[in-house]
PDB file of C-alpha atoms in Angstrom:
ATOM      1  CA  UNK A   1      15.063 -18.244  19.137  1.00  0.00           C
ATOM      2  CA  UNK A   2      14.988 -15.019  17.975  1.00  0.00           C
ATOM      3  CA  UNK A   3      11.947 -12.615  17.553  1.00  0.00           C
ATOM      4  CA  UNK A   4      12.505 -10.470  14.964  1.00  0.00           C
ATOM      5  CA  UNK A   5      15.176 -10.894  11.909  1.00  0.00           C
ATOM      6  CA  UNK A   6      19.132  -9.678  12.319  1.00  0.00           C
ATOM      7  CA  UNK A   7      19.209  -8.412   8.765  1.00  0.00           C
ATOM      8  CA  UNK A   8      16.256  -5.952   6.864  1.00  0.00           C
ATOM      9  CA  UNK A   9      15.370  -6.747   3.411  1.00  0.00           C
ATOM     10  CA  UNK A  10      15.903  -2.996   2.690  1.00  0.00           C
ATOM     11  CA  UNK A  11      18.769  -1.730   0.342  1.00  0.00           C
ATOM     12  CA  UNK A  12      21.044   0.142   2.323  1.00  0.00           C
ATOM     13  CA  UNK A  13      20.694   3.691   1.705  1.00  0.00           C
ATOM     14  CA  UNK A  14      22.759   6.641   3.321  1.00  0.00           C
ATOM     15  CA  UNK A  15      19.042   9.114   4.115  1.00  0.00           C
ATOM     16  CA  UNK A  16      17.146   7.391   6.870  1.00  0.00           C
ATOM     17  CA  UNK A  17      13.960   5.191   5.950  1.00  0.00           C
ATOM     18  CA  UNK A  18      11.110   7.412   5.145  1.00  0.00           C
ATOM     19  CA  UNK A  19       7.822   6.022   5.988  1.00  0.00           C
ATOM     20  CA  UNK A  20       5.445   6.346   2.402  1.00  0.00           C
ATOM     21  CA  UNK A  21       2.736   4.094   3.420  1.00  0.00           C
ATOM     22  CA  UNK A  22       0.299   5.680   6.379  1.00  0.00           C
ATOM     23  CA  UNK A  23      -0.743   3.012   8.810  1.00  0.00           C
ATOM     24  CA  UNK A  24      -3.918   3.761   9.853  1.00  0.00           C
ATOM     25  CA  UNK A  25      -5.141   3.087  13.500  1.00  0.00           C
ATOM     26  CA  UNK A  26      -7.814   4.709  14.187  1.00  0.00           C
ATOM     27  CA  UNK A  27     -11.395   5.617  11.964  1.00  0.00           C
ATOM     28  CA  UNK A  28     -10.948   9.061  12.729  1.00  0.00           C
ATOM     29  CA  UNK A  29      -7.648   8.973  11.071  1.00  0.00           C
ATOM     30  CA  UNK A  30      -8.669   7.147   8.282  1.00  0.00           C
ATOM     31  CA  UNK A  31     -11.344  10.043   7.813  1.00  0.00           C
ATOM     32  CA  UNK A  32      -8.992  12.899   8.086  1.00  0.00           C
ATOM     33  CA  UNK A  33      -6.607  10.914   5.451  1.00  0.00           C
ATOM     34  CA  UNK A  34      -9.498  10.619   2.877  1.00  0.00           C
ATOM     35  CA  UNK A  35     -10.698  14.430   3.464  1.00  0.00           C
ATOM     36  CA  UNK A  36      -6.893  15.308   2.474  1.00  0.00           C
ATOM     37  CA  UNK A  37      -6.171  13.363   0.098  1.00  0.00           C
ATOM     38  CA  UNK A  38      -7.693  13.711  -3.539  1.00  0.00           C
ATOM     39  CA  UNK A  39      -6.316  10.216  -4.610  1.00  0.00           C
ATOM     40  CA  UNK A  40      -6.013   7.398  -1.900  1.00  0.00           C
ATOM     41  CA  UNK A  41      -5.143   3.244  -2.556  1.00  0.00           C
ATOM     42  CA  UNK A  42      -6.000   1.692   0.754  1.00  0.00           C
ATOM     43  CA  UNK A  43      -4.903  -1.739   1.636  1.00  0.00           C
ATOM     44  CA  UNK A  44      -6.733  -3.972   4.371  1.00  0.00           C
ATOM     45  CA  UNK A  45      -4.065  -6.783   5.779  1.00  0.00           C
ATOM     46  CA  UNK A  46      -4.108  -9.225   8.061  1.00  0.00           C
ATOM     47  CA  UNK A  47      -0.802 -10.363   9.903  1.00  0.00           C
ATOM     48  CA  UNK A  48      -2.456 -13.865  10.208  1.00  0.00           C
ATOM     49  CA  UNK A  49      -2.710 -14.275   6.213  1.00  0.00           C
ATOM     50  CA  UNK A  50       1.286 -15.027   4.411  1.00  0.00           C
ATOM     51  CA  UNK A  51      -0.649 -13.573   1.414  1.00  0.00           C
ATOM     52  CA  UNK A  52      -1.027 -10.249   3.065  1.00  0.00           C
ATOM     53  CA  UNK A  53       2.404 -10.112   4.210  1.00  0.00           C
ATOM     54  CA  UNK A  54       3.499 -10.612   0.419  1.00  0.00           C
ATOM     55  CA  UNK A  55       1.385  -7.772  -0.854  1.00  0.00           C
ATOM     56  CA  UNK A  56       1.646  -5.052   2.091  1.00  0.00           C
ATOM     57  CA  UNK A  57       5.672  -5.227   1.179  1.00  0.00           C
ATOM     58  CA  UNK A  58       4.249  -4.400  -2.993  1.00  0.00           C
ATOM     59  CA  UNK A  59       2.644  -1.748  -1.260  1.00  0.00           C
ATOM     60  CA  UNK A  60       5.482  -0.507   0.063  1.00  0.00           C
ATOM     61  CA  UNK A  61       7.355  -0.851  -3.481  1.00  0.00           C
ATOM     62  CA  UNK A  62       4.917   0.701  -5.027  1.00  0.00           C
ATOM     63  CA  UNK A  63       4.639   3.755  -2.760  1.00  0.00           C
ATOM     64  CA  UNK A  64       8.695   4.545  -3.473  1.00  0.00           C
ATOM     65  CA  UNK A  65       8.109   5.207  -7.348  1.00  0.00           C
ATOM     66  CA  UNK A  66       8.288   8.652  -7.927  1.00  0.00           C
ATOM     67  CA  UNK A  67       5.067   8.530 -10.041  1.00  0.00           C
ATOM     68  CA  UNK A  68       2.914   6.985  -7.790  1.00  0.00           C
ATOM     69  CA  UNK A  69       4.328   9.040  -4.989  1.00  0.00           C
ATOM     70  CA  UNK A  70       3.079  12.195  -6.355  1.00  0.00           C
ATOM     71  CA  UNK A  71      -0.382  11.604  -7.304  1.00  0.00           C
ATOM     72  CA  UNK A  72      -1.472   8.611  -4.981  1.00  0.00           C
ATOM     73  CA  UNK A  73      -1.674   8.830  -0.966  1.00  0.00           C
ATOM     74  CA  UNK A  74      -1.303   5.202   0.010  1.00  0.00           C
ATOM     75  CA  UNK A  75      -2.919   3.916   3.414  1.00  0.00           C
ATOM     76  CA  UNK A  76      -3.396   0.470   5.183  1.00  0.00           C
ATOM     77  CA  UNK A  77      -4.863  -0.640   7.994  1.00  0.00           C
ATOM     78  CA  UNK A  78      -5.006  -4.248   9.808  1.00  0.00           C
ATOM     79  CA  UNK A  79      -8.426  -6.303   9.163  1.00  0.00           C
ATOM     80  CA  UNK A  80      -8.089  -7.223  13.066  1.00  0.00           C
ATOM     81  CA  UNK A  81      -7.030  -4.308  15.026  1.00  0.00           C
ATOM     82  CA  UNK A  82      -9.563  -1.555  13.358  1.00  0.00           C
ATOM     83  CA  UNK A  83     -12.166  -3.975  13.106  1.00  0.00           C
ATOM     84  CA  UNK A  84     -14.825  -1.224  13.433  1.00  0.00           C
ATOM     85  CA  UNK A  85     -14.087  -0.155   9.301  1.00  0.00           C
ATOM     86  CA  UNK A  86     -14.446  -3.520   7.848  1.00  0.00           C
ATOM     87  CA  UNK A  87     -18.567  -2.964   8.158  1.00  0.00           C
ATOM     88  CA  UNK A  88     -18.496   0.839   6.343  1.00  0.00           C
ATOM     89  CA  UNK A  89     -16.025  -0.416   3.801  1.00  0.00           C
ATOM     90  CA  UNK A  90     -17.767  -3.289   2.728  1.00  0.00           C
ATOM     91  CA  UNK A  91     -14.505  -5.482   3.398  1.00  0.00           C
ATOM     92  CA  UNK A  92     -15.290  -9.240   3.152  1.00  0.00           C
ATOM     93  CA  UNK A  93     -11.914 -10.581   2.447  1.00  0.00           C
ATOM     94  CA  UNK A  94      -8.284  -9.897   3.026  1.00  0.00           C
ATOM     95  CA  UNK A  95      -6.369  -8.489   1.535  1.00  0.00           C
ATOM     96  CA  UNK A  96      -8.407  -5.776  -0.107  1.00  0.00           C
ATOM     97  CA  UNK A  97      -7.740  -2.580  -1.949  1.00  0.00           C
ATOM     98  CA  UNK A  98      -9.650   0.551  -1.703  1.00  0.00           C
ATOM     99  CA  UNK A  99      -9.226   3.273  -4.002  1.00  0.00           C
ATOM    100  CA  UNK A 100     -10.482   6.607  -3.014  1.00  0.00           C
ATOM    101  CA  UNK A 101     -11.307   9.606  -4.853  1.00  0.00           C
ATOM    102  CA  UNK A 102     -12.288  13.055  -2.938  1.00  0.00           C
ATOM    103  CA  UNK A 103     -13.297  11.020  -0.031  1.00  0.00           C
ATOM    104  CA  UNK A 104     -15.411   8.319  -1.833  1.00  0.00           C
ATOM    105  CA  UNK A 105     -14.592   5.002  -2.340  1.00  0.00           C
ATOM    106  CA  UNK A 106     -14.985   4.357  -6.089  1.00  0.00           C
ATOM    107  CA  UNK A 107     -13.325   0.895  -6.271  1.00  0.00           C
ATOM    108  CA  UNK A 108     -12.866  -2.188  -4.322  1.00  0.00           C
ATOM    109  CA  UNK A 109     -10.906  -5.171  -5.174  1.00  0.00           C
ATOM    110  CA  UNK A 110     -10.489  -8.003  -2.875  1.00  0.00           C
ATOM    111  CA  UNK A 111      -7.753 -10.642  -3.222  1.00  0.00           C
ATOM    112  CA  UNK A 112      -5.755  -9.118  -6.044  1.00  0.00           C
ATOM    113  CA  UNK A 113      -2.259  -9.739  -7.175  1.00  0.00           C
ATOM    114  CA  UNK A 114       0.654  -7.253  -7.769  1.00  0.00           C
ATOM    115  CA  UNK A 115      -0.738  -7.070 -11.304  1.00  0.00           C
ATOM    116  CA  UNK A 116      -3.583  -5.787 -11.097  1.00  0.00           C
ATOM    117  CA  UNK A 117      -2.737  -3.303  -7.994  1.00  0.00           C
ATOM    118  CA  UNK A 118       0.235  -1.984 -10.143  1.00  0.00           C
ATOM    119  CA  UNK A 119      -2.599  -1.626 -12.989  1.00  0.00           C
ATOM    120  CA  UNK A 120      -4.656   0.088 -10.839  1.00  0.00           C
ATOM    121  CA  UNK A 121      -2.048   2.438  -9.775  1.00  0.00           C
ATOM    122  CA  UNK A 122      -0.986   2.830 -13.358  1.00  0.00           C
ATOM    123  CA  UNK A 123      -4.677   4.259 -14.062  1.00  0.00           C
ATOM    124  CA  UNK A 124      -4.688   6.531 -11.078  1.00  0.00           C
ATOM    125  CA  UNK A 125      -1.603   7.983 -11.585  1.00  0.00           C
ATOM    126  CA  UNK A 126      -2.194   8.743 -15.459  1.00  0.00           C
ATOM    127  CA  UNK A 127       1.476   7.131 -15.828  1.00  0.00           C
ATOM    128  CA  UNK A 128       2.496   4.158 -16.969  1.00  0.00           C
ATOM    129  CA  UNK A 129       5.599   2.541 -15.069  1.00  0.00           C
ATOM    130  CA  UNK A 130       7.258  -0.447 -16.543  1.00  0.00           C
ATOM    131  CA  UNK A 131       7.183  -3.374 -13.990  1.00  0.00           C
ATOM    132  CA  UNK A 132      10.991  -3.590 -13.339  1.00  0.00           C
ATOM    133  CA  UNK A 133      11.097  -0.174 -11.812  1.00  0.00           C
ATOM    134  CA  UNK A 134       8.755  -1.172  -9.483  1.00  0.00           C
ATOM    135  CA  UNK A 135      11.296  -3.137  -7.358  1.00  0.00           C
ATOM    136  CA  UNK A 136      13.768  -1.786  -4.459  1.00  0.00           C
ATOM    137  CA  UNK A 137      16.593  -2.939  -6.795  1.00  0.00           C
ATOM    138  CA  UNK A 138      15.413  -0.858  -9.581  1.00  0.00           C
ATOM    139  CA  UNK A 139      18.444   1.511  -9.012  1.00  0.00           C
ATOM    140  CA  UNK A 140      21.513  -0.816  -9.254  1.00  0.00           C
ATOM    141  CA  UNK A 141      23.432  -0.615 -12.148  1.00  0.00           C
ATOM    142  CA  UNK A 142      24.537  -4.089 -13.698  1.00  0.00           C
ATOM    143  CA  UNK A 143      28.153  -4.544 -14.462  1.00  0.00           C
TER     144      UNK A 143
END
């Protein structure tokens, strides 16, 4: 049986994957991050939950549009493996989404849909985005 899949779910693509969201693995990292950053959207996962896998791959949708991209720093972090944030961050519940604004945490929203993160994102952003360009296959033309 095999471990991990023969075939990506990414479009292929000539340039070589470019990695958008920042995993983060330690708090120190996470700290740096949010002193950088002016605008951050933090998600908390969990590999055990198949509700957090469907959402960290939005995450990763979300992070490729061009007006997200420029305005929003996107982080995540597993709810197991840096255990030692879940008691700052006030994280109860996975998944979770942080958003950060010159280092403070001014929302939290815990077990959320794509709606509402891509509404959230909208607001940050100041742009509005229409749903359908929010997927990989937003740049095929149809015949």
């Amino acid at each position: 049986m095999l471990q991990e899949p023969l075939f990506s779910s990414r479009a292929f693509h000539a340039s070589s994957q470019r990695r958008v969201v920042q995993k983060v693995k330690s708090i120190t990292a996470f700290q740096k991050a949010a002193e950088q950053h002016e605008t951050m959207l933090v998600g908390c996962y969990a590999k055990s939950s198949p509700l957090c896998a469907g959402l960290e791959e939005v995450i990763e949708q979300f992070s490729e549009v061009e007006a997200f991209k420029k305005k929003v720093h996107f982080l995540k972090f597993d709810y197991d493996e840096l255990s030692s944030l879940r008691g700052p961050l006030q994280i109860h519940t996975v998944p979770t989404f942080l958003v950060f604004r010159n280092g403070v945490m001014v929302r939290s929203m815990g077990g959320i849909g794509r709606d509402q993160v891509l509404k959230t994102l909208r607001q940050l952003s100041q742009t509005w985005v229409h749903p359908r360009d929010t997927y990989r296959h937003r740049n095929r033309r149809r015949r």
